[in-house]
GROMACS .gro file of C-alpha atoms in nm:
model
  414
    1MET     CA    1   2.083  -2.273   1.166
    2ASN     CA    2   2.360  -2.521   1.042
    3LEU     CA    3   2.670  -2.422   0.834
    4LYS     CA    4   2.502  -2.531   0.507
    5SER     CA    5   2.210  -2.304   0.566
    6ILE     CA    6   2.439  -2.027   0.664
    7LEU     CA    7   2.635  -2.057   0.346
    8PHE     CA    8   2.329  -2.079   0.139
    9SER     CA    9   2.187  -1.753   0.302
   10ALA     CA   10   2.510  -1.577   0.237
   11ALA     CA   11   2.527  -1.689  -0.124
   12LEU     CA   12   2.170  -1.546  -0.170
   13VAL     CA   13   2.286  -1.216  -0.029
   14ILE     CA   14   2.591  -1.185  -0.254
   15MET     CA   15   2.377  -1.292  -0.558
   16GLY     CA   16   2.139  -1.011  -0.486
   17GLN     CA   17   2.424  -0.771  -0.457
   18VAL     CA   18   2.584  -0.877  -0.781
   19ALA     CA   19   2.240  -0.867  -0.967
   20SER     CA   20   2.163  -0.518  -0.824
   21ALA     CA   21   2.493  -0.393  -0.962
   22GLU     CA   22   2.450  -0.544  -1.303
   23THR     CA   23   2.361  -0.333  -1.582
   24ILE     CA   24   2.028  -0.489  -1.747
   25ALA     CA   25   1.847  -0.384  -2.061
   26LEU     CA   26   1.483  -0.492  -2.104
   27ARG     CA   27   1.406  -0.452  -2.481
   28ASN     CA   28   1.128  -0.486  -2.728
   29SER     CA   29   0.832  -0.482  -2.490
   30THR     CA   30   0.504  -0.272  -2.460
   31ILE     CA   31   0.578  -0.046  -2.166
   32LEU     CA   32   0.285   0.110  -1.965
   33THR     CA   33   0.483   0.357  -1.771
   34ALA     CA   34   0.211   0.492  -1.523
   35ASP     CA   35   0.387   0.832  -1.616
   36THR     CA   36   0.303   1.112  -1.839
   37GLN     CA   37   0.407   0.907  -2.150
   38ALA     CA   38   0.180   0.629  -2.078
   39ARG     CA   39   0.269   0.391  -2.345
   40ILE     CA   40   0.579   0.304  -2.523
   41GLU     CA   41   0.584   0.045  -2.812
   42ASN     CA   42   0.892  -0.166  -2.870
   43GLY     CA   43   1.057   0.015  -2.579
   44THR     CA   44   1.377  -0.050  -2.374
   45ILE     CA   45   1.426  -0.006  -2.020
   46LEU     CA   46   1.788   0.039  -1.904
   47ILE     CA   47   1.867  -0.052  -1.515
   48GLU     CA   48   2.185   0.027  -1.335
   49ASN     CA   49   2.227  -0.005  -0.964
   50SER     CA   50   1.875  -0.097  -0.893
   51ARG     CA   51   1.736   0.222  -1.071
   52ILE     CA   52   1.598   0.292  -1.406
   53VAL     CA   53   1.845   0.521  -1.595
   54ALA     CA   54   1.662   0.542  -1.938
   55VAL     CA   55   1.328   0.430  -2.099
   56GLY     CA   56   1.235   0.477  -2.454
   57GLN     CA   57   1.256   0.345  -2.808
   58ASN     CA   58   1.603   0.459  -2.882
   59VAL     CA   59   1.793   0.386  -2.553
   60SER     CA   60   2.167   0.354  -2.604
   61ILE     CA   61   2.271   0.000  -2.456
   62PRO     CA   62   2.622  -0.044  -2.301
   63SER     CA   63   2.825  -0.318  -2.447
   64ASP     CA   64   2.848  -0.499  -2.108
   65ALA     CA   65   2.474  -0.475  -2.032
   66HIS     CA   66   2.281  -0.818  -1.968
   67ILE     CA   67   2.009  -0.800  -2.261
   68VAL     CA   68   1.662  -0.956  -2.201
   69ASP     CA   69   1.432  -0.971  -2.499
   70LEU     CA   70   1.088  -0.915  -2.396
   71SER     CA   71   0.934  -0.940  -2.745
   72GLY     CA   72   0.549  -0.982  -2.713
   73MET     CA   73   0.555  -0.889  -2.333
   74THR     CA   74   0.373  -0.594  -2.164
   75VAL     CA   75   0.572  -0.424  -1.891
   76THR     CA   76   0.422  -0.228  -1.597
   77PRO     CA   77   0.564  -0.089  -1.263
   78GLY     CA   78   0.544  -0.330  -0.985
   79PHE     CA   79   0.195  -0.297  -0.812
   80VAL     CA   80   0.148  -0.133  -0.466
   81VAL     CA   81  -0.119  -0.315  -0.258
   82THR     CA   82  -0.307  -0.069  -0.019
   83ASP     CA   83  -0.439  -0.120   0.325
   84THR     CA   84  -0.313  -0.476   0.359
   85LEU     CA   85  -0.217  -0.683   0.641
   86LEU     CA   86   0.077  -0.847   0.439
   87GLY     CA   87   0.369  -0.924   0.656
   88ILE     CA   88   0.182  -0.900   0.991
   89VAL     CA   89  -0.067  -1.194   0.945
   90GLU     CA   90   0.025  -1.556   0.859
   91ILE     CA   91  -0.301  -1.709   0.962
   92SER     CA   92  -0.606  -1.557   1.154
   93GLY     CA   93  -0.527  -1.710   1.472
   94GLY     CA   94  -0.243  -1.871   1.680
   95ALA     CA   95   0.056  -1.739   1.868
   96ASN     CA   96   0.246  -1.470   1.678
   97ALA     CA   97   0.045  -1.555   1.354
   98ALA     CA   98  -0.136  -1.214   1.359
   99GLU     CA   99  -0.016  -0.875   1.490
  100THR     CA  100  -0.249  -0.623   1.357
  101SER     CA  101  -0.297  -0.382   1.633
  102SER     CA  102  -0.186  -0.248   1.980
  103GLN     CA  103  -0.279  -0.431   2.286
  104SER     CA  104  -0.172  -0.165   2.515
  105SER     CA  105  -0.412   0.081   2.676
  106ASP     CA  106  -0.128   0.345   2.656
  107ILE     CA  107  -0.030   0.328   2.305
  108SER     CA  108  -0.267   0.367   1.999
  109ALA     CA  109  -0.146   0.621   1.752
  110GLY     CA  110   0.208   0.533   1.864
  111TYR     CA  111   0.171   0.182   1.746
  112ASP     CA  112   0.411   0.159   1.467
  113VAL     CA  113   0.327  -0.134   1.232
  114GLN     CA  114   0.690  -0.150   1.097
  115TYR     CA  115   0.800  -0.353   1.403
  116SER     CA  116   0.547  -0.623   1.346
  117ILE     CA  117   0.626  -0.679   0.986
  118ASN     CA  118   0.794  -1.014   0.881
  119PRO     CA  119   0.971  -0.961   0.573
  120LEU     CA  120   1.003  -1.331   0.535
  121SER     CA  121   0.617  -1.399   0.569
  122THR     CA  122   0.505  -1.691   0.367
  123ALA     CA  123   0.230  -1.468   0.208
  124ILE     CA  124   0.476  -1.230   0.046
  125PRO     CA  125   0.595  -1.472  -0.220
  126VAL     CA  126   0.225  -1.523  -0.303
  127ALA     CA  127   0.177  -1.153  -0.354
  128ARG     CA  128   0.476  -1.133  -0.563
  129LYS     CA  129   0.312  -1.388  -0.804
  130GLY     CA  130   0.054  -1.121  -0.858
  131GLY     CA  131   0.296  -0.846  -0.961
  132VAL     CA  132   0.312  -0.680  -0.625
  133SER     CA  133   0.647  -0.516  -0.550
  134HIS     CA  134   0.521  -0.295  -0.247
  135ALA     CA  135   0.266  -0.309   0.020
  136VAL     CA  136   0.110  -0.016   0.220
  137VAL     CA  137   0.064  -0.207   0.559
  138MET     CA  138  -0.194  -0.065   0.784
  139PRO     CA  139  -0.277  -0.158   1.138
  140TYR     CA  140  -0.617  -0.180   1.280
  141PRO     CA  141  -0.767  -0.040   1.629
  142GLY     CA  142  -0.658  -0.242   1.921
  143ALA     CA  143  -0.835  -0.359   2.227
  144ASN     CA  144  -0.838  -0.021   2.404
  145GLY     CA  145  -1.108   0.085   2.161
  146SER     CA  146  -0.918   0.394   2.042
  147THR     CA  147  -1.011   0.540   1.696
  148PHE     CA  148  -0.640   0.573   1.623
  149ALA     CA  149  -0.496   0.238   1.483
  150GLY     CA  150  -0.135   0.356   1.446
  151GLN     CA  151   0.119   0.430   1.195
  152ALA     CA  152   0.127   0.264   0.864
  153ALA     CA  153   0.450   0.143   0.669
  154ILE     CA  154   0.547   0.049   0.313
  155LEU     CA  155   0.721  -0.279   0.277
  156ALA     CA  156   0.923  -0.374  -0.030
  157LEU     CA  157   0.857  -0.748  -0.117
  158ASN     CA  158   1.207  -0.833  -0.201
  159GLY     CA  159   1.262  -1.087   0.090
  160ASN     CA  160   1.525  -0.883   0.250
  161LEU     CA  161   1.554  -1.026   0.603
  162GLU     CA  162   1.654  -0.680   0.733
  163GLY     CA  163   1.332  -0.542   0.583
  164ASP     CA  164   1.334  -0.264   0.329
  165ILE     CA  165   1.052  -0.079   0.495
  166LEU     CA  166   0.950   0.292   0.478
  167ALA     CA  167   0.808   0.405   0.796
  168PRO     CA  168   0.601   0.579   0.919
  169VAL     CA  169   0.404   0.687   0.620
  170GLY     CA  170   0.067   0.770   0.764
  171MET     CA  171  -0.153   0.773   1.067
  172VAL     CA  172  -0.463   0.535   1.046
  173TRP     CA  173  -0.785   0.638   1.210
  174ASP     CA  174  -1.104   0.443   1.214
  175MET     CA  175  -1.472   0.528   1.249
  176ARG     CA  176  -1.576   0.370   1.592
  177THR     CA  177  -1.930   0.475   1.614
  178LYS     CA  178  -2.034   0.160   1.780
  179GLU     CA  179  -1.815   0.252   2.086
  180TYR     CA  180  -1.860   0.620   2.103
  181GLY     CA  181  -2.144   0.738   1.865
  182ARG     CA  182  -2.083   0.989   1.585
  183GLY     CA  183  -2.122   1.305   1.796
  184ALA     CA  184  -1.863   1.179   2.040
  185THR     CA  185  -1.630   1.037   1.765
  186PHE     CA  186  -1.584   1.339   1.580
  187THR     CA  187  -1.580   1.557   1.884
  188GLN     CA  188  -1.312   1.349   2.018
  189LEU     CA  189  -1.093   1.365   1.712
  190GLN     CA  190  -1.102   1.752   1.699
  191ALA     CA  191  -1.029   1.759   2.082
  192ASP     CA  192  -0.733   1.523   2.003
  193LEU     CA  193  -0.585   1.718   1.731
  194ASP     CA  194  -0.611   2.045   1.931
  195ASP     CA  195  -0.429   1.862   2.217
  196VAL     CA  196  -0.164   1.759   1.974
  197ARG     CA  197  -0.114   2.125   1.840
  198LYS     CA  198  -0.058   2.227   2.204
  199TYR     CA  199   0.205   1.978   2.251
  200VAL     CA  200   0.382   2.058   1.928
  201ARG     CA  201   0.400   2.420   2.040
  202ASP     CA  202   0.506   2.338   2.393
  203ALA     CA  203   0.622   1.988   2.484
  204SER     CA  204   0.599   2.061   2.846
  205SER     CA  205   0.237   2.098   2.817
  206LEU     CA  206   0.193   1.725   2.880
  207GLN     CA  207   0.356   1.754   3.223
  208LYS     CA  208   0.160   2.074   3.309
  209GLY     CA  209  -0.154   1.892   3.261
  210LYS     CA  210  -0.290   2.127   2.986
  211LEU     CA  211  -0.371   1.821   2.745
  212LEU     CA  212  -0.727   1.733   2.842
  213SER     CA  213  -0.881   1.535   2.557
  214ARG     CA  214  -0.750   1.203   2.693
  215ASP     CA  215  -0.487   1.053   2.916
  216TRP     CA  216  -0.197   1.091   2.670
  217SER     CA  217   0.124   0.901   2.642
  218ARG     CA  218   0.414   1.077   2.475
  219ALA     CA  219   0.440   0.806   2.224
  220ASP     CA  220   0.096   0.877   2.102
  221LEU     CA  221   0.158   1.271   2.088
  222ASP     CA  222   0.493   1.220   1.917
  223ALA     CA  223   0.322   0.999   1.656
  224LEU     CA  224   0.044   1.250   1.595
  225SER     CA  225   0.268   1.547   1.569
  226PRO     CA  226   0.362   1.499   1.205
  227VAL     CA  227  -0.024   1.498   1.116
  228VAL     CA  228  -0.095   1.835   1.255
  229LYS     CA  229   0.225   1.967   1.091
  230GLY     CA  230   0.110   1.853   0.753
  231ASP     CA  231   0.407   1.619   0.716
  232MET     CA  232   0.206   1.293   0.730
  233PRO     CA  233  -0.146   1.206   0.597
  234LEU     CA  234  -0.432   1.104   0.825
  235THR     CA  235  -0.566   0.802   0.666
  236VAL     CA  236  -0.931   0.739   0.763
  237ARG     CA  237  -1.136   0.414   0.724
  238VAL     CA  238  -1.487   0.549   0.659
  239ASP     CA  239  -1.779   0.470   0.421
  240ARG     CA  240  -2.085   0.681   0.493
  241ALA     CA  241  -2.127   0.981   0.265
  242SER     CA  242  -2.227   1.224   0.551
  243ASP     CA  243  -1.909   1.107   0.762
  244ILE     CA  244  -1.689   1.184   0.455
  245LEU     CA  245  -1.825   1.539   0.426
  246THR     CA  246  -1.760   1.580   0.799
  247LEU     CA  247  -1.399   1.469   0.758
  248LEU     CA  248  -1.360   1.684   0.467
  249ASN     CA  249  -1.462   1.984   0.659
  250LEU     CA  250  -1.265   1.898   0.963
  251ALA     CA  251  -0.949   1.844   0.760
  252LYS     CA  252  -0.989   2.182   0.603
  253ALA     CA  253  -1.032   2.347   0.937
  254GLN     CA  254  -0.741   2.161   1.101
  255LYS     CA  255  -0.508   2.197   0.778
  256ILE     CA  256  -0.428   1.830   0.790
  257ARG     CA  257  -0.373   1.594   0.480
  258LEU     CA  258  -0.654   1.350   0.450
  259VAL     CA  259  -0.671   1.000   0.268
  260ILE     CA  260  -0.997   0.829   0.261
  261VAL     CA  261  -1.004   0.454   0.260
  262GLY     CA  262  -1.330   0.249   0.193
  263ALA     CA  263  -1.587   0.523   0.080
  264SER     CA  264  -1.873   0.275  -0.016
  265GLU     CA  265  -2.090   0.581  -0.048
  266GLY     CA  266  -1.816   0.803  -0.203
  267TRP     CA  267  -2.007   0.846  -0.516
  268LEU     CA  268  -2.274   1.057  -0.337
  269VAL     CA  269  -2.010   1.307  -0.257
  270ALA     CA  270  -1.757   1.263  -0.530
  271LYS     CA  271  -1.767   1.629  -0.650
  272GLN     CA  272  -1.681   1.754  -0.285
  273ILE     CA  273  -1.402   1.490  -0.247
  274ALA     CA  274  -1.243   1.610  -0.578
  275GLU     CA  275  -1.264   1.973  -0.501
  276ALA     CA  276  -1.089   1.895  -0.166
  277GLY     CA  277  -0.818   1.721  -0.353
  278VAL     CA  278  -0.845   1.423  -0.124
  279PRO     CA  279  -0.733   1.076  -0.255
  280VAL     CA  280  -0.953   0.768  -0.216
  281ALA     CA  281  -0.870   0.411  -0.182
  282VAL     CA  282  -1.170   0.203  -0.291
  283ASP     CA  283  -1.256  -0.149  -0.349
  284PRO     CA  284  -1.430  -0.206  -0.687
  285SER     CA  285  -1.597  -0.526  -0.556
  286ASP     CA  286  -1.759  -0.331  -0.274
  287ASN     CA  287  -2.119  -0.311  -0.422
  288LEU     CA  288  -2.360  -0.414  -0.174
  289PRO     CA  289  -2.463  -0.276   0.160
  290GLY     CA  290  -2.266  -0.443   0.435
  291SER     CA  291  -2.394  -0.209   0.704
  292PHE     CA  292  -2.596   0.093   0.753
  293ASP     CA  293  -2.284   0.307   0.685
  294ALA     CA  294  -2.285   0.150   0.332
  295VAL     CA  295  -2.657   0.144   0.231
  296GLY     CA  296  -2.557   0.348  -0.070
  297ALA     CA  297  -2.284   0.128  -0.196
  298MET     CA  298  -2.297   0.089  -0.584
  299SER     CA  299  -2.112  -0.124  -0.818
  300ASP     CA  300  -2.009   0.164  -1.027
  301ASN     CA  301  -1.870   0.365  -0.722
  302VAL     CA  302  -1.517   0.342  -0.854
  303ALA     CA  303  -1.627   0.476  -1.197
  304ARG     CA  304  -1.824   0.770  -1.070
  305LEU     CA  305  -1.534   0.872  -0.835
  306HIS     CA  306  -1.294   0.877  -1.152
  307GLN     CA  307  -1.544   1.063  -1.355
  308ALA     CA  308  -1.577   1.329  -1.071
  309GLY     CA  309  -1.188   1.378  -1.080
  310VAL     CA  310  -1.107   1.199  -0.762
  311ARG     CA  311  -0.754   1.096  -0.728
  312LEU     CA  312  -0.810   0.710  -0.716
  313ILE     CA  313  -0.627   0.434  -0.538
  314ILE     CA  314  -0.761   0.078  -0.611
  315ARG     CA  315  -0.744  -0.168  -0.316
  316GLY     CA  316  -0.878  -0.511  -0.271
  317GLY     CA  317  -0.926  -0.739   0.048
  318SER     CA  318  -0.712  -0.655   0.335
  319SER     CA  319  -0.622  -1.012   0.387
  320ALA     CA  320  -0.261  -1.098   0.353
  321HIS     CA  321  -0.313  -1.394   0.134
  322ASP     CA  322  -0.539  -1.165  -0.119
  323ALA     CA  323  -0.266  -0.912  -0.174
  324GLY     CA  324  -0.162  -1.077  -0.499
  325LYS     CA  325  -0.526  -1.048  -0.630
  326LEU     CA  326  -0.491  -0.667  -0.663
  327ARG     CA  327  -0.458  -0.690  -1.051
  328TYR     CA  328  -0.811  -0.845  -1.053
  329PHE     CA  329  -0.958  -0.573  -0.870
  330ALA     CA  330  -0.802  -0.329  -1.097
  331GLY     CA  331  -0.953  -0.525  -1.360
  332MET     CA  332  -1.289  -0.471  -1.208
  333SER     CA  333  -1.256  -0.106  -1.217
  334VAL     CA  334  -1.183  -0.089  -1.586
  335ALA     CA  335  -1.489  -0.331  -1.652
  336LYS     CA  336  -1.694  -0.063  -1.455
  337GLY     CA  337  -1.572   0.221  -1.673
  338VAL     CA  338  -1.236   0.332  -1.529
  339PRO     CA  339  -0.977   0.375  -1.824
  340GLY     CA  340  -0.686   0.128  -1.821
  341ASP     CA  341  -0.425   0.396  -1.778
  342ALA     CA  342  -0.620   0.549  -1.478
  343ALA     CA  343  -0.660   0.196  -1.328
  344LEU     CA  344  -0.281   0.137  -1.360
  345LYS     CA  345  -0.187   0.452  -1.189
  346ALA     CA  346  -0.435   0.366  -0.912
  347VAL     CA  347  -0.232   0.058  -0.824
  348THR     CA  348   0.118   0.198  -0.894
  349SER     CA  349   0.220   0.568  -0.903
  350THR     CA  350  -0.073   0.705  -0.699
  351PRO     CA  351  -0.038   0.504  -0.389
  352ALA     CA  352   0.347   0.542  -0.401
  353GLU     CA  353   0.305   0.910  -0.425
  354VAL     CA  354   0.032   0.948  -0.160
  355TRP     CA  355   0.223   0.733   0.099
  356GLY     CA  356   0.570   0.676  -0.053
  357ASP     CA  357   0.893   0.881  -0.094
  358GLY     CA  358   0.883   0.934  -0.470
  359THR     CA  359   1.127   0.664  -0.565
  360PHE     CA  360   0.901   0.389  -0.701
  361GLY     CA  361   0.564   0.362  -0.876
  362MET     CA  362   0.653   0.452  -1.223
  363ILE     CA  363   0.878   0.325  -1.510
  364LYS     CA  364   1.087   0.655  -1.544
  365ALA     CA  365   1.436   0.758  -1.535
  366GLY     CA  366   1.570   0.782  -1.161
  367MET     CA  367   1.288   0.561  -1.018
  368LEU     CA  368   1.357   0.221  -0.844
  369ALA     CA  369   1.354  -0.053  -1.120
  370ASP     CA  370   1.034  -0.228  -0.984
  371ILE     CA  371   0.905  -0.392  -1.293
  372ALA     CA  372   0.646  -0.654  -1.384
  373VAL     CA  373   0.667  -0.838  -1.699
  374TRP     CA  374   0.325  -0.987  -1.838
  375THR     CA  375   0.222  -1.200  -2.124
  376GLY     CA  376  -0.036  -0.949  -2.207
  377ASP     CA  377  -0.282  -0.712  -2.038
  378PRO     CA  378  -0.211  -0.739  -1.676
  379PHE     CA  379  -0.581  -0.682  -1.583
  380GLU     CA  380  -0.709  -0.975  -1.791
  381PRO     CA  381  -0.749  -1.289  -1.577
  382MET     CA  382  -0.576  -1.523  -1.840
  383THR     CA  383  -0.258  -1.301  -1.847
  384ASP     CA  384   0.040  -1.464  -1.671
  385LEU     CA  385   0.328  -1.278  -1.481
  386SER     CA  386   0.651  -1.380  -1.646
  387ALA     CA  387   0.908  -1.194  -1.428
  388LEU     CA  388   0.924  -0.944  -1.142
  389TYR     CA  389   1.200  -0.704  -1.058
  390ILE     CA  390   1.234  -0.529  -0.741
  391GLY     CA  391   1.506  -0.274  -0.712
  392GLY     CA  392   1.641  -0.415  -1.036
  393VAL     CA  393   1.685  -0.764  -0.900
  394GLU     CA  394   1.462  -1.046  -1.058
  395GLN     CA  395   1.250  -1.206  -0.775
  396SER     CA  396   1.166  -1.567  -0.748
  397LEU     CA  397   0.793  -1.625  -0.824
  398ASP     CA  398   0.810  -1.966  -0.626
  399SER     CA  399   0.597  -1.985  -0.312
  400ARG     CA  400   0.550  -2.211  -0.016
  401GLN     CA  401   0.236  -2.351  -0.185
  402ASP     CA  402   0.424  -2.437  -0.495
  403ALA     CA  403   0.676  -2.633  -0.300
  404LEU     CA  404   0.404  -2.805  -0.099
  405ALA     CA  405   0.229  -2.904  -0.427
  406ARG     CA  406   0.554  -3.030  -0.569
  407LYS     CA  407   0.610  -3.254  -0.277
  408TYR     CA  408   0.261  -3.390  -0.206
  409ILE     CA  409   0.047  -3.374  -0.529
  410PRO     CA  410   0.234  -3.664  -0.702
  411PHE     CA  411   0.142  -3.886  -0.388
  412ALA     CA  412  -0.224  -3.787  -0.411
  413SER     CA  413  -0.248  -3.924  -0.759
  414LYS     CA  414  -0.106  -4.269  -0.659
   0.00000   0.00000   0.00000
């Protein structure tokens, strides 16, 4: 890196620090809080030192505050995209372009996705253009065929090279019935969790040969320990209704926190999911059978889950370059019958609460100032994003694609 680049990078860091320390008042907007007070008309949000310090219609604004008039605008929390490969995939192939899973036979549950995340990925600015401020990045099972994919992480999309990453936030487990068969898959999971409990009670059990469900590495056992302690959720990618019921019973017996991702047939067992209090991350566009595990896929799956009282998280495609389309998936859920307030929480406060640390996901005093400013209803396709603040700092909405278009499209017209 030459001297000019170094000075420019340093200037950006200093500018970010100054901006985060500035007092900002966002005035005169319609605020959709994703909190108990869902909607505030002609509201003001006061930001100091990266956090929201006041929200309401009669907020006292300091004389030195930088005032931004948002008349006619709609404000929401920044969106949280779930089960995404954002930051770990640039393109689907090529050296160092996709790092989604462990390639080690000794490490599966211990695979920690935070170390694979590139905070400067070219896909991140594209996601920001869709109002996304945070991403729940989840790995996939590796070449060793393990059902445990590894540990998820939450990435703040602020372009910080050091990476504002919260990790680990969950253990990811996949149905791998093609490799094992259902009988073996669930039996193996129960045996694995029993082994981890033995390890938690007595770490020397690994050396004593008392852990028999598999050839364990200490990294995998240490990674799974928070799951059996109830400190970290087991996030399961699963679609079939009967499998979901099995997992609900298993989680209850094992006293573990469960989160379901997928649930194409979730509507068939929505009552049981709601009674168990298990959150479900669902793709509203998933409306056709893609396999025999999803024969019961329905276009109104998301609405039926909501009606049953299931705690909803809305997800879209896992592709890194699709992360910014999350608002369209939320819009689909509204079109299918999910109330707008519920859809907003499903892409903001709920994923932040399920996997996060309670510092983001709502427009509320004390929360990080992650704020998206829209020209109208954010779930309407014709609405534009006007500004995005992450930690109180306004983010660039320019991407590599924009730069390439500016450079080459003029030549294409000649």
